[in-house]
Amino acid sequence: MFNLIVGTGALTMPKAFATAGWLVSLVLLVFLGFMSFVTTTFVMEAMAAANAQLHWKRMETHQEEDDDSSTASDSDILTPDSYERAEKQPILSVQRRTSPNLFEITDRVEMGQMASMFFNKVGVNLFYFCIIIYLYGDLAIYASAVPFSLMQVTCSTTDNDSCGVEADTKYNDTDLCWGPLRRVDAYHIYLAVFTLLLGPFTFFDVQKTKYLQILTSLMRWIAFAIMIVLALVRIGRGQGEGHPPPANFSGLRNLLGVCVYSFMCQHSLPSLITPVASKRHLTQLVFLDYVLILAFYSLLSFTAIFCFQGDSLMDMYTLNFARCDIVGLAAVRFFLGLFPVFTISTNFPIIAVTLRNNWKTLFHREGGTYPWVVDRVVFPTITLVPPVLVAFCTHDLESLVGITGAYAGTGIQFVIPAFLVYHCRKDTQLAFGCGTINKHRSPFRHTFWVGFVLLWAFSCFFFVTANIVLSETKL
């Protein structure tokens, strides 16, 4: 969970902190971390309720089978169905076949399946619409971050002996990069190469990525550790350039979106929670995770805003370490500068395939199949083209992350979990009676918390929209 949450969004957080002010940023970060924890417990409760329904149906099916025939025992032979059930059970756990707890989380029930179980048709369609918009935003961020990092590293190292961006250097997209080519031309060339290399994966299935993910996770932690240590050393030597204000409300819009985006994990919780062998202290473990993530984000952002001037912090924080006076070793400069290229490039195909499959699920009809052209050409094309077009038009990463987090991210992180837990509680009472206790119920079990989360989510929508309208009106 720590690895999933602390991703690309963390690299855009330092600039958002510097823009909004350290005090406002800290308060909002802690509050959003708490709200994200609340909705994480909501999703866990909904997962347990969904498992209870599946277990109950399975018990009824077994009862019917036992009534029909008592000649053969299920334990005599490992049938394909029983093998599949065994594969879905938690790792290293021994499942007792007598009196199982209905609310034990043993089956991986994804959010889409929970939406189908607890929502009506309109609710299911809205769920898929929200997650598709979020994944589109994700892909647009990835498609612009890689070419932007390559442009920054290669274009700013051609004239000053690979020393990268100097402290007071400000580049425009129209500045020359190589010969007659402008920086924006280099960005578009890198975007085209990125699309041609990684785009085809959208047309196929991406599997066997475990070792690739381990490698990118290792690189991520090495990069974060280097950046924090270098910033701390620079501050300790009295070379810190940052003097951030306590509050600057004009930067609140992007900070809100960046923080929401940086705490996103709700859509992946079923894959994370189900394999855990002992779930007795699950809520406490998740809470500890959030405390560690809050501490890490605070450490990364505060060292950044006191080490660098606010206006010199870049959208992708790693690019601030491409300066010779910050990092003397050329290999480390290039590693940090190109770090987003390696990590994001491995995630892009996985996110693209996930988005493509969500499109297929949204339009799927029971018993129907798609023609080959629709399945293999149309769905991958509508997955790939929009984010590449957005990346072609802009590489403003802070705004892309801010808008994606503030709109689709708020929907996935707050609105959907709140409605899921509300409807799953009603369904559980109807199916099992009012006295039934969900062993994984949220500590925030009062209906007030559902209303509070929804109120906060709609306040976010309203604030961000109003801020965008006012900003455009001023321009």
PDB file of C-alpha atoms in Angstrom, residues 123-345:
ATOM      1  CA  GLY A 123     -24.798   4.051 -10.445  1.00  0.00           C
ATOM      2  CA  VAL A 124     -22.703   1.378 -12.189  1.00  0.00           C
ATOM      3  CA  ASN A 125     -22.394   3.516 -15.340  1.00  0.00           C
ATOM      4  CA  LEU A 126     -21.420   6.578 -13.279  1.00  0.00           C
ATOM      5  CA  PHE A 127     -18.790   4.483 -11.484  1.00  0.00           C
ATOM      6  CA  TYR A 128     -17.205   3.372 -14.768  1.00  0.00           C
ATOM      7  CA  PHE A 129     -17.415   6.905 -16.166  1.00  0.00           C
ATOM      8  CA  CYS A 130     -15.553   8.236 -13.119  1.00  0.00           C
ATOM      9  CA  ILE A 131     -12.800   5.606 -13.176  1.00  0.00           C
ATOM     10  CA  ILE A 132     -12.348   5.988 -16.967  1.00  0.00           C
ATOM     11  CA  ILE A 133     -11.899   9.769 -16.622  1.00  0.00           C
ATOM     12  CA  TYR A 134      -9.386   9.199 -13.824  1.00  0.00           C
ATOM     13  CA  LEU A 135      -7.387   6.691 -15.890  1.00  0.00           C
ATOM     14  CA  TYR A 136      -7.413   9.081 -18.855  1.00  0.00           C
ATOM     15  CA  GLY A 137      -5.959  11.757 -16.574  1.00  0.00           C
ATOM     16  CA  ASP A 138      -3.365   9.272 -15.344  1.00  0.00           C
ATOM     17  CA  LEU A 139      -2.283   8.433 -18.888  1.00  0.00           C
ATOM     18  CA  ALA A 140      -2.148  12.123 -19.871  1.00  0.00           C
ATOM     19  CA  ILE A 141       0.123  12.829 -16.882  1.00  0.00           C
ATOM     20  CA  TYR A 142       2.372   9.895 -17.793  1.00  0.00           C
ATOM     21  CA  ALA A 143       2.428  10.790 -21.507  1.00  0.00           C
ATOM     22  CA  SER A 144       3.543  14.362 -20.746  1.00  0.00           C
ATOM     23  CA  ALA A 145       5.916  13.629 -17.819  1.00  0.00           C
ATOM     24  CA  VAL A 146       8.260  11.353 -19.799  1.00  0.00           C
ATOM     25  CA  PRO A 147       8.836  13.678 -22.822  1.00  0.00           C
ATOM     26  CA  PHE A 148       9.013  16.688 -20.475  1.00  0.00           C
ATOM     27  CA  SER A 149      11.756  15.066 -18.377  1.00  0.00           C
ATOM     28  CA  LEU A 150      13.700  14.045 -21.488  1.00  0.00           C
ATOM     29  CA  MET A 151      13.374  17.561 -22.926  1.00  0.00           C
ATOM     30  CA  GLN A 152      14.556  19.171 -19.680  1.00  0.00           C
ATOM     31  CA  VAL A 153      17.570  16.859 -19.331  1.00  0.00           C
ATOM     32  CA  THR A 154      18.743  16.894 -22.955  1.00  0.00           C
ATOM     33  CA  CYS A 155      17.921  20.480 -23.952  1.00  0.00           C
ATOM     34  CA  SER A 156      19.382  22.095 -20.827  1.00  0.00           C
ATOM     35  CA  THR A 157      22.626  20.095 -20.996  1.00  0.00           C
ATOM     36  CA  THR A 158      23.710  20.975 -24.528  1.00  0.00           C
ATOM     37  CA  ASP A 159      25.340  24.344 -23.768  1.00  0.00           C
ATOM     38  CA  ASN A 160      26.711  24.018 -20.253  1.00  0.00           C
ATOM     39  CA  ASP A 161      28.688  20.784 -20.081  1.00  0.00           C
ATOM     40  CA  SER A 162      25.847  18.546 -18.854  1.00  0.00           C
ATOM     41  CA  CYS A 163      25.161  20.667 -15.787  1.00  0.00           C
ATOM     42  CA  GLY A 164      21.443  20.954 -16.339  1.00  0.00           C
ATOM     43  CA  VAL A 165      19.225  23.819 -15.264  1.00  0.00           C
ATOM     44  CA  GLU A 166      21.111  26.538 -13.429  1.00  0.00           C
ATOM     45  CA  ALA A 167      19.648  28.230 -10.388  1.00  0.00           C
ATOM     46  CA  ASP A 168      18.198  31.326 -12.054  1.00  0.00           C
ATOM     47  CA  THR A 169      17.694  29.967 -15.566  1.00  0.00           C
ATOM     48  CA  LYS A 170      14.169  30.195 -16.961  1.00  0.00           C
ATOM     49  CA  TYR A 171      13.440  28.436 -20.227  1.00  0.00           C
ATOM     50  CA  ASN A 172      10.565  29.018 -22.618  1.00  0.00           C
ATOM     51  CA  ASP A 173       9.185  26.439 -25.019  1.00  0.00           C
ATOM     52  CA  THR A 174      10.302  28.619 -27.925  1.00  0.00           C
ATOM     53  CA  ASP A 175      13.976  28.604 -26.834  1.00  0.00           C
ATOM     54  CA  LEU A 176      16.333  26.646 -29.067  1.00  0.00           C
ATOM     55  CA  CYS A 177      17.258  23.113 -28.068  1.00  0.00           C
ATOM     56  CA  TRP A 178      19.421  21.541 -30.786  1.00  0.00           C
ATOM     57  CA  GLY A 179      20.336  23.729 -33.733  1.00  0.00           C
ATOM     58  CA  PRO A 180      17.135  25.106 -35.298  1.00  0.00           C
ATOM     59  CA  LEU A 181      14.901  22.858 -33.179  1.00  0.00           C
ATOM     60  CA  ARG A 182      13.008  24.558 -30.346  1.00  0.00           C
ATOM     61  CA  ARG A 183      12.416  22.990 -26.942  1.00  0.00           C
ATOM     62  CA  VAL A 184       8.745  22.410 -27.758  1.00  0.00           C
ATOM     63  CA  ASP A 185       9.786  20.623 -30.967  1.00  0.00           C
ATOM     64  CA  ALA A 186      12.049  18.337 -28.928  1.00  0.00           C
ATOM     65  CA  TYR A 187       9.142  17.686 -26.531  1.00  0.00           C
ATOM     66  CA  HIS A 188       6.870  16.690 -29.433  1.00  0.00           C
ATOM     67  CA  ILE A 189       9.570  14.411 -30.894  1.00  0.00           C
ATOM     68  CA  TYR A 190       9.993  12.656 -27.544  1.00  0.00           C
ATOM     69  CA  LEU A 191       6.200  12.365 -27.209  1.00  0.00           C
ATOM     70  CA  ALA A 192       5.994  10.742 -30.668  1.00  0.00           C
ATOM     71  CA  VAL A 193       8.765   8.257 -29.799  1.00  0.00           C
ATOM     72  CA  PHE A 194       7.126   7.497 -26.428  1.00  0.00           C
ATOM     73  CA  THR A 195       3.769   6.848 -28.150  1.00  0.00           C
ATOM     74  CA  LEU A 196       5.300   4.653 -30.860  1.00  0.00           C
ATOM     75  CA  LEU A 197       7.271   2.575 -28.345  1.00  0.00           C
ATOM     76  CA  LEU A 198       4.643   2.121 -25.605  1.00  0.00           C
ATOM     77  CA  GLY A 199       1.382   2.715 -27.495  1.00  0.00           C
ATOM     78  CA  PRO A 200       1.313  -0.752 -29.150  1.00  0.00           C
ATOM     79  CA  PHE A 201       1.114  -2.404 -25.715  1.00  0.00           C
ATOM     80  CA  THR A 202      -2.448  -1.023 -25.493  1.00  0.00           C
ATOM     81  CA  PHE A 203      -3.447  -3.412 -28.288  1.00  0.00           C
ATOM     82  CA  PHE A 204      -2.257  -6.471 -26.328  1.00  0.00           C
ATOM     83  CA  ASP A 205      -2.361  -7.804 -22.765  1.00  0.00           C
ATOM     84  CA  VAL A 206       0.434  -6.896 -20.366  1.00  0.00           C
ATOM     85  CA  GLN A 207       1.502  -9.774 -18.105  1.00  0.00           C
ATOM     86  CA  LYS A 208       4.565 -10.993 -16.203  1.00  0.00           C
ATOM     87  CA  THR A 209       5.511  -7.557 -14.858  1.00  0.00           C
ATOM     88  CA  LYS A 210       6.518  -8.611 -11.319  1.00  0.00           C
ATOM     89  CA  TYR A 211      10.289  -8.228 -11.716  1.00  0.00           C
ATOM     90  CA  LEU A 212       9.865  -5.007 -13.678  1.00  0.00           C
ATOM     91  CA  GLN A 213       7.739  -3.580 -10.839  1.00  0.00           C
ATOM     92  CA  ILE A 214      10.318  -4.651  -8.239  1.00  0.00           C
ATOM     93  CA  LEU A 215      13.066  -2.891 -10.231  1.00  0.00           C
ATOM     94  CA  THR A 216      11.089   0.336 -10.616  1.00  0.00           C
ATOM     95  CA  SER A 217      10.154   0.295  -6.904  1.00  0.00           C
ATOM     96  CA  LEU A 218      13.822  -0.043  -5.984  1.00  0.00           C
ATOM     97  CA  MET A 219      14.751   2.832  -8.299  1.00  0.00           C
ATOM     98  CA  ARG A 220      11.959   4.962  -6.818  1.00  0.00           C
ATOM     99  CA  TRP A 221      13.218   4.555  -3.263  1.00  0.00           C
ATOM    100  CA  ILE A 222      16.823   5.196  -4.230  1.00  0.00           C
ATOM    101  CA  ALA A 223      15.741   8.416  -5.996  1.00  0.00           C
ATOM    102  CA  PHE A 224      13.568   9.639  -3.100  1.00  0.00           C
ATOM    103  CA  ALA A 225      16.307   8.884  -0.559  1.00  0.00           C
ATOM    104  CA  ILE A 226      18.939  10.749  -2.639  1.00  0.00           C
ATOM    105  CA  MET A 227      16.685  13.821  -3.005  1.00  0.00           C
ATOM    106  CA  ILE A 228      15.811  14.019   0.687  1.00  0.00           C
ATOM    107  CA  VAL A 229      19.428  13.536   1.827  1.00  0.00           C
ATOM    108  CA  LEU A 230      20.806  16.094  -0.661  1.00  0.00           C
ATOM    109  CA  ALA A 231      18.202  18.674   0.366  1.00  0.00           C
ATOM    110  CA  LEU A 232      18.885  18.081   4.077  1.00  0.00           C
ATOM    111  CA  VAL A 233      22.663  18.400   3.556  1.00  0.00           C
ATOM    112  CA  ARG A 234      22.186  21.652   1.646  1.00  0.00           C
ATOM    113  CA  ILE A 235      19.890  23.078   4.347  1.00  0.00           C
ATOM    114  CA  GLY A 236      22.299  21.904   7.089  1.00  0.00           C
ATOM    115  CA  ARG A 237      25.166  23.801   5.420  1.00  0.00           C
ATOM    116  CA  GLY A 238      23.101  26.995   5.417  1.00  0.00           C
ATOM    117  CA  GLN A 239      22.683  26.967   1.644  1.00  0.00           C
ATOM    118  CA  GLY A 240      18.895  26.685   1.676  1.00  0.00           C
ATOM    119  CA  GLU A 241      17.320  29.230  -0.687  1.00  0.00           C
ATOM    120  CA  GLY A 242      13.650  28.733   0.208  1.00  0.00           C
ATOM    121  CA  HIS A 243      11.594  31.144   2.323  1.00  0.00           C
ATOM    122  CA  PRO A 244       8.032  29.899   1.802  1.00  0.00           C
ATOM    123  CA  PRO A 245       5.088  31.933   3.170  1.00  0.00           C
ATOM    124  CA  PRO A 246       2.755  30.294   5.704  1.00  0.00           C
ATOM    125  CA  ALA A 247      -0.276  30.721   3.427  1.00  0.00           C
ATOM    126  CA  ASN A 248      -1.061  31.659  -0.157  1.00  0.00           C
ATOM    127  CA  PHE A 249      -4.640  30.715  -1.027  1.00  0.00           C
ATOM    128  CA  SER A 250      -4.174  31.254  -4.762  1.00  0.00           C
ATOM    129  CA  GLY A 251      -2.250  27.970  -4.906  1.00  0.00           C
ATOM    130  CA  LEU A 252      -4.904  26.001  -3.027  1.00  0.00           C
ATOM    131  CA  ARG A 253      -6.628  24.610  -6.137  1.00  0.00           C
ATOM    132  CA  ASN A 254      -3.603  22.715  -7.437  1.00  0.00           C
ATOM    133  CA  LEU A 255      -2.544  21.668  -3.927  1.00  0.00           C
ATOM    134  CA  LEU A 256      -5.989  20.140  -3.350  1.00  0.00           C
ATOM    135  CA  GLY A 257      -5.817  18.095  -6.554  1.00  0.00           C
ATOM    136  CA  VAL A 258      -2.196  17.032  -5.984  1.00  0.00           C
ATOM    137  CA  CYS A 259      -2.925  15.864  -2.416  1.00  0.00           C
ATOM    138  CA  VAL A 260      -6.031  13.906  -3.476  1.00  0.00           C
ATOM    139  CA  TYR A 261      -4.055  12.314  -6.329  1.00  0.00           C
ATOM    140  CA  SER A 262      -1.187  11.501  -3.966  1.00  0.00           C
ATOM    141  CA  PHE A 263      -3.404   9.543  -1.535  1.00  0.00           C
ATOM    142  CA  MET A 264      -5.148   7.487  -4.211  1.00  0.00           C
ATOM    143  CA  CYS A 265      -5.322   3.768  -3.430  1.00  0.00           C
ATOM    144  CA  GLN A 266      -9.023   2.973  -3.027  1.00  0.00           C
ATOM    145  CA  HIS A 267      -9.417   1.506  -6.522  1.00  0.00           C
ATOM    146  CA  SER A 268      -6.594  -0.998  -5.836  1.00  0.00           C
ATOM    147  CA  LEU A 269      -7.564  -2.026  -2.290  1.00  0.00           C
ATOM    148  CA  PRO A 270      -9.143  -5.396  -3.242  1.00  0.00           C
ATOM    149  CA  SER A 271      -5.842  -6.556  -4.758  1.00  0.00           C
ATOM    150  CA  LEU A 272      -3.912  -5.318  -1.707  1.00  0.00           C
ATOM    151  CA  ILE A 273      -6.167  -6.462   1.137  1.00  0.00           C
ATOM    152  CA  THR A 274      -7.395  -9.877  -0.027  1.00  0.00           C
ATOM    153  CA  PRO A 275      -3.992 -11.697   0.042  1.00  0.00           C
ATOM    154  CA  VAL A 276      -3.255 -10.597   3.646  1.00  0.00           C
ATOM    155  CA  ALA A 277      -3.233 -13.795   5.735  1.00  0.00           C
ATOM    156  CA  SER A 278      -4.220 -12.403   9.132  1.00  0.00           C
ATOM    157  CA  LYS A 279      -6.758  -9.562   8.935  1.00  0.00           C
ATOM    158  CA  ARG A 280      -7.325  -9.218  12.668  1.00  0.00           C
ATOM    159  CA  HIS A 281      -5.510  -5.852  12.949  1.00  0.00           C
ATOM    160  CA  LEU A 282      -6.104  -4.672   9.389  1.00  0.00           C
ATOM    161  CA  THR A 283      -7.501  -1.240  10.288  1.00  0.00           C
ATOM    162  CA  GLN A 284      -4.562  -0.496  12.616  1.00  0.00           C
ATOM    163  CA  LEU A 285      -2.062  -1.531   9.922  1.00  0.00           C
ATOM    164  CA  VAL A 286      -3.734   0.719   7.348  1.00  0.00           C
ATOM    165  CA  PHE A 287      -3.719   3.596   9.852  1.00  0.00           C
ATOM    166  CA  LEU A 288       0.016   3.060  10.447  1.00  0.00           C
ATOM    167  CA  ASP A 289       0.529   3.122   6.679  1.00  0.00           C
ATOM    168  CA  TYR A 290      -1.180   6.495   6.415  1.00  0.00           C
ATOM    169  CA  VAL A 291       0.867   7.934   9.292  1.00  0.00           C
ATOM    170  CA  LEU A 292       4.107   6.817   7.574  1.00  0.00           C
ATOM    171  CA  ILE A 293       2.963   8.227   4.222  1.00  0.00           C
ATOM    172  CA  LEU A 294       2.054  11.556   5.845  1.00  0.00           C
ATOM    173  CA  ALA A 295       5.480  11.707   7.484  1.00  0.00           C
ATOM    174  CA  PHE A 296       7.201  10.877   4.191  1.00  0.00           C
ATOM    175  CA  TYR A 297       5.252  13.470   2.175  1.00  0.00           C
ATOM    176  CA  SER A 298       5.942  16.108   4.829  1.00  0.00           C
ATOM    177  CA  LEU A 299       9.675  15.291   4.874  1.00  0.00           C
ATOM    178  CA  LEU A 300       9.969  15.367   1.075  1.00  0.00           C
ATOM    179  CA  SER A 301       7.985  18.582   0.660  1.00  0.00           C
ATOM    180  CA  PHE A 302       9.443  20.553   3.588  1.00  0.00           C
ATOM    181  CA  THR A 303      13.046  19.736   2.645  1.00  0.00           C
ATOM    182  CA  ALA A 304      12.193  20.832  -0.913  1.00  0.00           C
ATOM    183  CA  ILE A 305      10.537  24.172  -0.111  1.00  0.00           C
ATOM    184  CA  PHE A 306      13.309  25.223   2.310  1.00  0.00           C
ATOM    185  CA  CYS A 307      16.103  24.036   0.020  1.00  0.00           C
ATOM    186  CA  PHE A 308      14.906  25.697  -3.215  1.00  0.00           C
ATOM    187  CA  GLN A 309      13.288  29.033  -3.986  1.00  0.00           C
ATOM    188  CA  GLY A 310       9.551  28.705  -4.601  1.00  0.00           C
ATOM    189  CA  ASP A 311       9.698  30.008  -8.173  1.00  0.00           C
ATOM    190  CA  SER A 312      12.620  27.710  -9.042  1.00  0.00           C
ATOM    191  CA  LEU A 313      10.832  24.493  -7.976  1.00  0.00           C
ATOM    192  CA  MET A 314       9.867  22.543 -11.082  1.00  0.00           C
ATOM    193  CA  ASP A 315       6.688  20.554 -11.806  1.00  0.00           C
ATOM    194  CA  MET A 316       8.759  17.357 -11.640  1.00  0.00           C
ATOM    195  CA  TYR A 317      10.835  17.732  -8.448  1.00  0.00           C
ATOM    196  CA  THR A 318      13.613  15.425  -9.686  1.00  0.00           C
ATOM    197  CA  LEU A 319      14.583  18.023 -12.323  1.00  0.00           C
ATOM    198  CA  ASN A 320      15.715  20.450  -9.596  1.00  0.00           C
ATOM    199  CA  PHE A 321      18.681  18.149  -9.001  1.00  0.00           C
ATOM    200  CA  ALA A 322      20.029  18.576 -12.535  1.00  0.00           C
ATOM    201  CA  ARG A 323      22.158  21.508 -11.303  1.00  0.00           C
ATOM    202  CA  CYS A 324      25.913  21.202 -10.810  1.00  0.00           C
ATOM    203  CA  ASP A 325      25.846  23.182  -7.561  1.00  0.00           C
ATOM    204  CA  ILE A 326      23.314  20.711  -6.098  1.00  0.00           C
ATOM    205  CA  VAL A 327      24.731  17.411  -7.411  1.00  0.00           C
ATOM    206  CA  GLY A 328      28.383  17.226  -8.382  1.00  0.00           C
ATOM    207  CA  LEU A 329      28.277  13.702  -9.795  1.00  0.00           C
ATOM    208  CA  ALA A 330      27.017  13.626 -13.399  1.00  0.00           C
ATOM    209  CA  ALA A 331      25.700  10.048 -13.092  1.00  0.00           C
ATOM    210  CA  VAL A 332      23.455  11.006 -10.149  1.00  0.00           C
ATOM    211  CA  ARG A 333      22.202  14.088 -12.022  1.00  0.00           C
ATOM    212  CA  PHE A 334      21.192  11.992 -15.012  1.00  0.00           C
ATOM    213  CA  PHE A 335      19.695   9.252 -12.808  1.00  0.00           C
ATOM    214  CA  LEU A 336      17.424  11.746 -11.008  1.00  0.00           C
ATOM    215  CA  GLY A 337      16.599  13.652 -14.185  1.00  0.00           C
ATOM    216  CA  LEU A 338      15.614  10.501 -16.061  1.00  0.00           C
ATOM    217  CA  PHE A 339      14.071   8.701 -13.071  1.00  0.00           C
ATOM    218  CA  PRO A 340      10.449   9.526 -14.103  1.00  0.00           C
ATOM    219  CA  VAL A 341      11.186   8.163 -17.579  1.00  0.00           C
ATOM    220  CA  PHE A 342      12.017   4.667 -16.278  1.00  0.00           C
ATOM    221  CA  THR A 343       9.285   4.358 -13.631  1.00  0.00           C
ATOM    222  CA  ILE A 344       6.436   5.929 -15.619  1.00  0.00           C
ATOM    223  CA  SER A 345       7.272   4.005 -18.790  1.00  0.00           C
TER     224      SER A 345
END
